[in-house]
Coordinates of C-alpha atoms in Angstrom, one line a residue:
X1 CA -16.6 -3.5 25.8
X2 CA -14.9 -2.6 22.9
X3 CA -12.2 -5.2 21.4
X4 CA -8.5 -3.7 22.7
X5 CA -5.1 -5.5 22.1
X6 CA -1.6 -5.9 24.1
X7 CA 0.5 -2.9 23.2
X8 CA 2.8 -4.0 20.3
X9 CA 6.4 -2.9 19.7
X10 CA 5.4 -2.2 16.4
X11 CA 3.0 -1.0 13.8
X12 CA 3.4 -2.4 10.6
X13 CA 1.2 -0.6 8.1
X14 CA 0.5 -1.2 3.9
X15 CA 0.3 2.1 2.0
X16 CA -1.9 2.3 -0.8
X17 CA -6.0 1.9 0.8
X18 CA -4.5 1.9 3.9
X19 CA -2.4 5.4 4.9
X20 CA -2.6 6.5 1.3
X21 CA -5.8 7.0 -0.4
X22 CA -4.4 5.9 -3.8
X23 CA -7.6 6.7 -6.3
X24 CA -6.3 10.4 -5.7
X25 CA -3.2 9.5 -7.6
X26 CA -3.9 6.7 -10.0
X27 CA -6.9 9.2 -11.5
X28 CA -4.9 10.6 -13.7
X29 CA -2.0 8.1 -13.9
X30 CA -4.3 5.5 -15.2
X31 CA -5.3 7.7 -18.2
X32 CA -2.1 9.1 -19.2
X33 CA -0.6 5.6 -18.8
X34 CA -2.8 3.6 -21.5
X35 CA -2.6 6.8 -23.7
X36 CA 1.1 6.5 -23.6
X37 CA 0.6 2.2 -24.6
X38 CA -1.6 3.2 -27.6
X39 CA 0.4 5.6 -28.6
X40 CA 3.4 3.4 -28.3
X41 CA 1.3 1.1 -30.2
X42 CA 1.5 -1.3 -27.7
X43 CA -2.0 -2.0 -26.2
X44 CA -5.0 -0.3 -27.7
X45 CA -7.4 -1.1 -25.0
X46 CA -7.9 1.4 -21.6
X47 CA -9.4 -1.0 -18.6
X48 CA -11.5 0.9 -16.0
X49 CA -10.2 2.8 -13.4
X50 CA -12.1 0.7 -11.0
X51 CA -10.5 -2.6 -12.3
X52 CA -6.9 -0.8 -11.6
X53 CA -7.6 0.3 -8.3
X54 CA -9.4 -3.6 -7.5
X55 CA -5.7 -4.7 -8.3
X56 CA -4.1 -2.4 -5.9
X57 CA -2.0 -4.9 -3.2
X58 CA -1.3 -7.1 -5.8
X59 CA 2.7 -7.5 -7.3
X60 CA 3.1 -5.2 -10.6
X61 CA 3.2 -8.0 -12.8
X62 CA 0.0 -9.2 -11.5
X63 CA -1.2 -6.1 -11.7
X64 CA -0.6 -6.0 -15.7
X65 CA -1.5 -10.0 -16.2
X66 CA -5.5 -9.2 -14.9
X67 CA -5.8 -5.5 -16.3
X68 CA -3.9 -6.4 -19.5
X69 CA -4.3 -10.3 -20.2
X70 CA -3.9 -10.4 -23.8
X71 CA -1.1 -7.9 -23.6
X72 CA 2.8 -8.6 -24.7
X73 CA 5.2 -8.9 -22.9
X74 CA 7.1 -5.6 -23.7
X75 CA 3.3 -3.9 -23.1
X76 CA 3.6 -5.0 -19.6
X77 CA 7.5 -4.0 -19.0
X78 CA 6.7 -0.6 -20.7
X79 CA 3.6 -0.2 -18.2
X80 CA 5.9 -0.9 -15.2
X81 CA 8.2 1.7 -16.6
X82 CA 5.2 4.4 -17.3
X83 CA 3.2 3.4 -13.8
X84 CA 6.5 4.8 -11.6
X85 CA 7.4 7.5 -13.9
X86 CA 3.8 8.9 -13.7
X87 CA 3.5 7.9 -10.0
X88 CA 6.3 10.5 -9.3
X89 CA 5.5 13.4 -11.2
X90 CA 2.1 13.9 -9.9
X91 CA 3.6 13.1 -6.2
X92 CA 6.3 15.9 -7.2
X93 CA 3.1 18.0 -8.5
X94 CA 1.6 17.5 -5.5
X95 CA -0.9 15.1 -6.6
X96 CA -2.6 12.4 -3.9
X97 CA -3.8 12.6 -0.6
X98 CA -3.3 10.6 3.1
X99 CA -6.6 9.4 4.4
X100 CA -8.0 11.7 7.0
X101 CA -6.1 12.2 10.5
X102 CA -3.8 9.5 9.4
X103 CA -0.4 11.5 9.9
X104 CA -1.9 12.6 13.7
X105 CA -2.6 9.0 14.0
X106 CA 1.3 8.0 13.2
X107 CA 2.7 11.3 15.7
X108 CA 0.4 9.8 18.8
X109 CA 1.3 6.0 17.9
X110 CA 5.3 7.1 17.9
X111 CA 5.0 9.5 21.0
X112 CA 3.8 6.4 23.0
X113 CA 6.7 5.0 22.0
X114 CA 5.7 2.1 19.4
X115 CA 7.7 1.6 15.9
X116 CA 6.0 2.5 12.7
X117 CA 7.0 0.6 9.2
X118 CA 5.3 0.5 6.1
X119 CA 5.0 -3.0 4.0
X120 CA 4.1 -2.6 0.7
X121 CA 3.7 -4.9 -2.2
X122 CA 4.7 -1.7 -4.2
X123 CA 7.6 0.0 -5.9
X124 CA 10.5 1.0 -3.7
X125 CA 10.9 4.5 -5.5
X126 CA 7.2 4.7 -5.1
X127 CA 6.5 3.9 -1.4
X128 CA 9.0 6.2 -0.4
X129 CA 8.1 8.9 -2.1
X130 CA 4.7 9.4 -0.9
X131 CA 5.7 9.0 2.6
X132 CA 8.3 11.7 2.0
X133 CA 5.8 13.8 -0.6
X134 CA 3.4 13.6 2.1
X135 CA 5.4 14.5 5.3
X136 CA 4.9 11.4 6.8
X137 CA 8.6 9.2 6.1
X138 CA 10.4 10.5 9.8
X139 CA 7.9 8.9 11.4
X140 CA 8.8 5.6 10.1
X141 CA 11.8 3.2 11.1
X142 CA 11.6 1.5 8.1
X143 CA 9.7 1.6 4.7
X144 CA 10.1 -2.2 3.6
X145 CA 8.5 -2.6 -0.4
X146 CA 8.5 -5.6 -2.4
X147 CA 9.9 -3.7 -5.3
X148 CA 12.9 -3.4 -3.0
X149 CA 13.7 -6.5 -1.6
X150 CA 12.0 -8.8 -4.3
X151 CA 10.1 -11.3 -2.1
X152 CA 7.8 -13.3 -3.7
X153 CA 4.7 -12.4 -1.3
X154 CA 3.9 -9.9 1.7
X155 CA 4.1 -12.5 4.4
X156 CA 7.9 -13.1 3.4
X157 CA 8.6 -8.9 3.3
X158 CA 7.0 -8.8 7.0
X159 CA 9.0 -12.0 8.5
X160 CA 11.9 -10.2 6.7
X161 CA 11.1 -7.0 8.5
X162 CA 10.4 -8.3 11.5
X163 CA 14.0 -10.3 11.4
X164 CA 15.7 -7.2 10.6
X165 CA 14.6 -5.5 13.4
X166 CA 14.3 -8.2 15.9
X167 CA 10.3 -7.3 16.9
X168 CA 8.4 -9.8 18.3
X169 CA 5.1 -8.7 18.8
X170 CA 3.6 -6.4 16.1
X171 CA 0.1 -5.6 14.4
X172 CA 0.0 -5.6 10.6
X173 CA -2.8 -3.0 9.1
X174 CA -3.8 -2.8 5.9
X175 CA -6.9 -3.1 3.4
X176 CA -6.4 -6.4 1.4
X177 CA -6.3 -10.1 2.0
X178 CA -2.7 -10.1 1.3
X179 CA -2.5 -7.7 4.2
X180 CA -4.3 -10.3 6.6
X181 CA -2.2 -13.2 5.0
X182 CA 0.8 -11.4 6.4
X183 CA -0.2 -10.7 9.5
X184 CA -1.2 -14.5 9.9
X185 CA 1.4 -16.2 8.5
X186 CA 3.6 -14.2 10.8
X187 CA 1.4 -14.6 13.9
X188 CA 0.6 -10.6 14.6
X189 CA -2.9 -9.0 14.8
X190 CA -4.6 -8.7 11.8
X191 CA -6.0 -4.9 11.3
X192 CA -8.3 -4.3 8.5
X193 CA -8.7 -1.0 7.2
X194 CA -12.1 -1.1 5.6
X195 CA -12.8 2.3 4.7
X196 CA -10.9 2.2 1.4
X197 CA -13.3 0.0 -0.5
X198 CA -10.7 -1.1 -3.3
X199 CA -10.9 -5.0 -2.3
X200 CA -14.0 -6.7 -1.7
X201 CA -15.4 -7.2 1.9
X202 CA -14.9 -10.7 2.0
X203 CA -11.2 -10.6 1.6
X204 CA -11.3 -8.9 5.5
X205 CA -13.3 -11.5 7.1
X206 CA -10.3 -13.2 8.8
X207 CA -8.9 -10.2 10.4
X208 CA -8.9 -9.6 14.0
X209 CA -10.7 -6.5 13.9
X210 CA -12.1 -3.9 11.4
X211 CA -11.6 -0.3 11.9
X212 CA -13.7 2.5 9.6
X213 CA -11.2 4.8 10.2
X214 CA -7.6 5.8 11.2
X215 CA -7.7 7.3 14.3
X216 CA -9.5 3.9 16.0
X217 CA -6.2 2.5 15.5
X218 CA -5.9 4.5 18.8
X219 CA -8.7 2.8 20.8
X220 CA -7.6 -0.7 20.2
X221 CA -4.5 0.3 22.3
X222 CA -5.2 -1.4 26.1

């Protein structure tokens, strides 16, 4: 029999390799971003796209300190500054895509009566405007972002969530160990999304279950 879980009050979801299929976005944010640092004459190297999107879960600064390690200080701030600027001109241009049947996934979850957030380690500006970019944001009761509330890792932005809104029994879904960390270090049910393929596989091996695909979300509802 297939694994099923308790219904929760809540799903707590991450955004980028998780609802979001991020690689859409960052294609051609990544290139006009280190065109803009050289031009700037402030770092004269471009890291792979792939190293970017390995990095994806991770806090902006550590985001900069592995793609950019011999980079200044003021290189980093100015790529903070270009990454969200970019970010929300190709979301305005229509730019990015959700991952398959994820926003039918969201409608059935919220018809049956369970609350959606999003946790992300990203950029409040960001995070918000893809869900509303995308069509997705009414479906949500909160969208809770590092960038927003400055915690220091994603298991303190989920306890803070979870305090806000008084929920006592959630699942936490996402694509990276940070995700898995959060749900554990909060006690919920750990959800790994690994159809993105932006971590390694190794960094879901503690989660509860796997799923290949959004809509199984649905299944593992007893």
């Amino acid at each position: 029999m297939a694994i099923q879980f308790e219904r929760p009050e809540a799903v707590i979801f991450d955004m980028d390799g998780t609802l979001f299929e991020t690689a859409t976005l960052l294609e051609t944010v990544h290139e006009r971003l280190f065109r803009t640092l050289r031009e700037e004459g402030l770092y004269d190297q471009t890291p792979p796209l792939e190293e970017l999107l390995g990095c994806l879960g991770m806090l902006l600064e550590d985001i900069w300190r592995n793609l950019m390690p011999d980079s200044s200080e003021e290189a980093r701030l100015r790529a903070d500054e270009l990454m969200v600027q970019y970010e929300l001109e190709d979301l305005e241009a229509g730019i990015g895509r959700l991952y398959p049947q994820t926003a039918e996934t969201l409608q059935r979850l919220k018809e049956q009566g369970i609350k959606l957030f999003v946790a992300s380690n990203g950029l409040e500006a960001y995070v918000k405007e893809v869900a509303r970019h995308k069509g997705i944001a009414d479906l949500f009761d909160g969208l809770y972002s590092a960038g927003e509330f400055q915690t220091a890792s994603k298991v303190d932005l989920v306890a803070k969530l979870l305090a806000d809104h008084q929920i006592k029994t959630a699942w936490m879904v996402g694509d990276r160990s940070s995700d898995v960390e959060a749900a554990k270090g909060n006690h919920l049910v750990a959800i790994g999304c690994a159809y993105a393929g932006y971590g390694r596989d190794s960094e879901l091996a503690e989660a509860d279950v796997c799923i290949q695909e959004m809509p199984e979300l649905l299944a593992l509802l007893k």
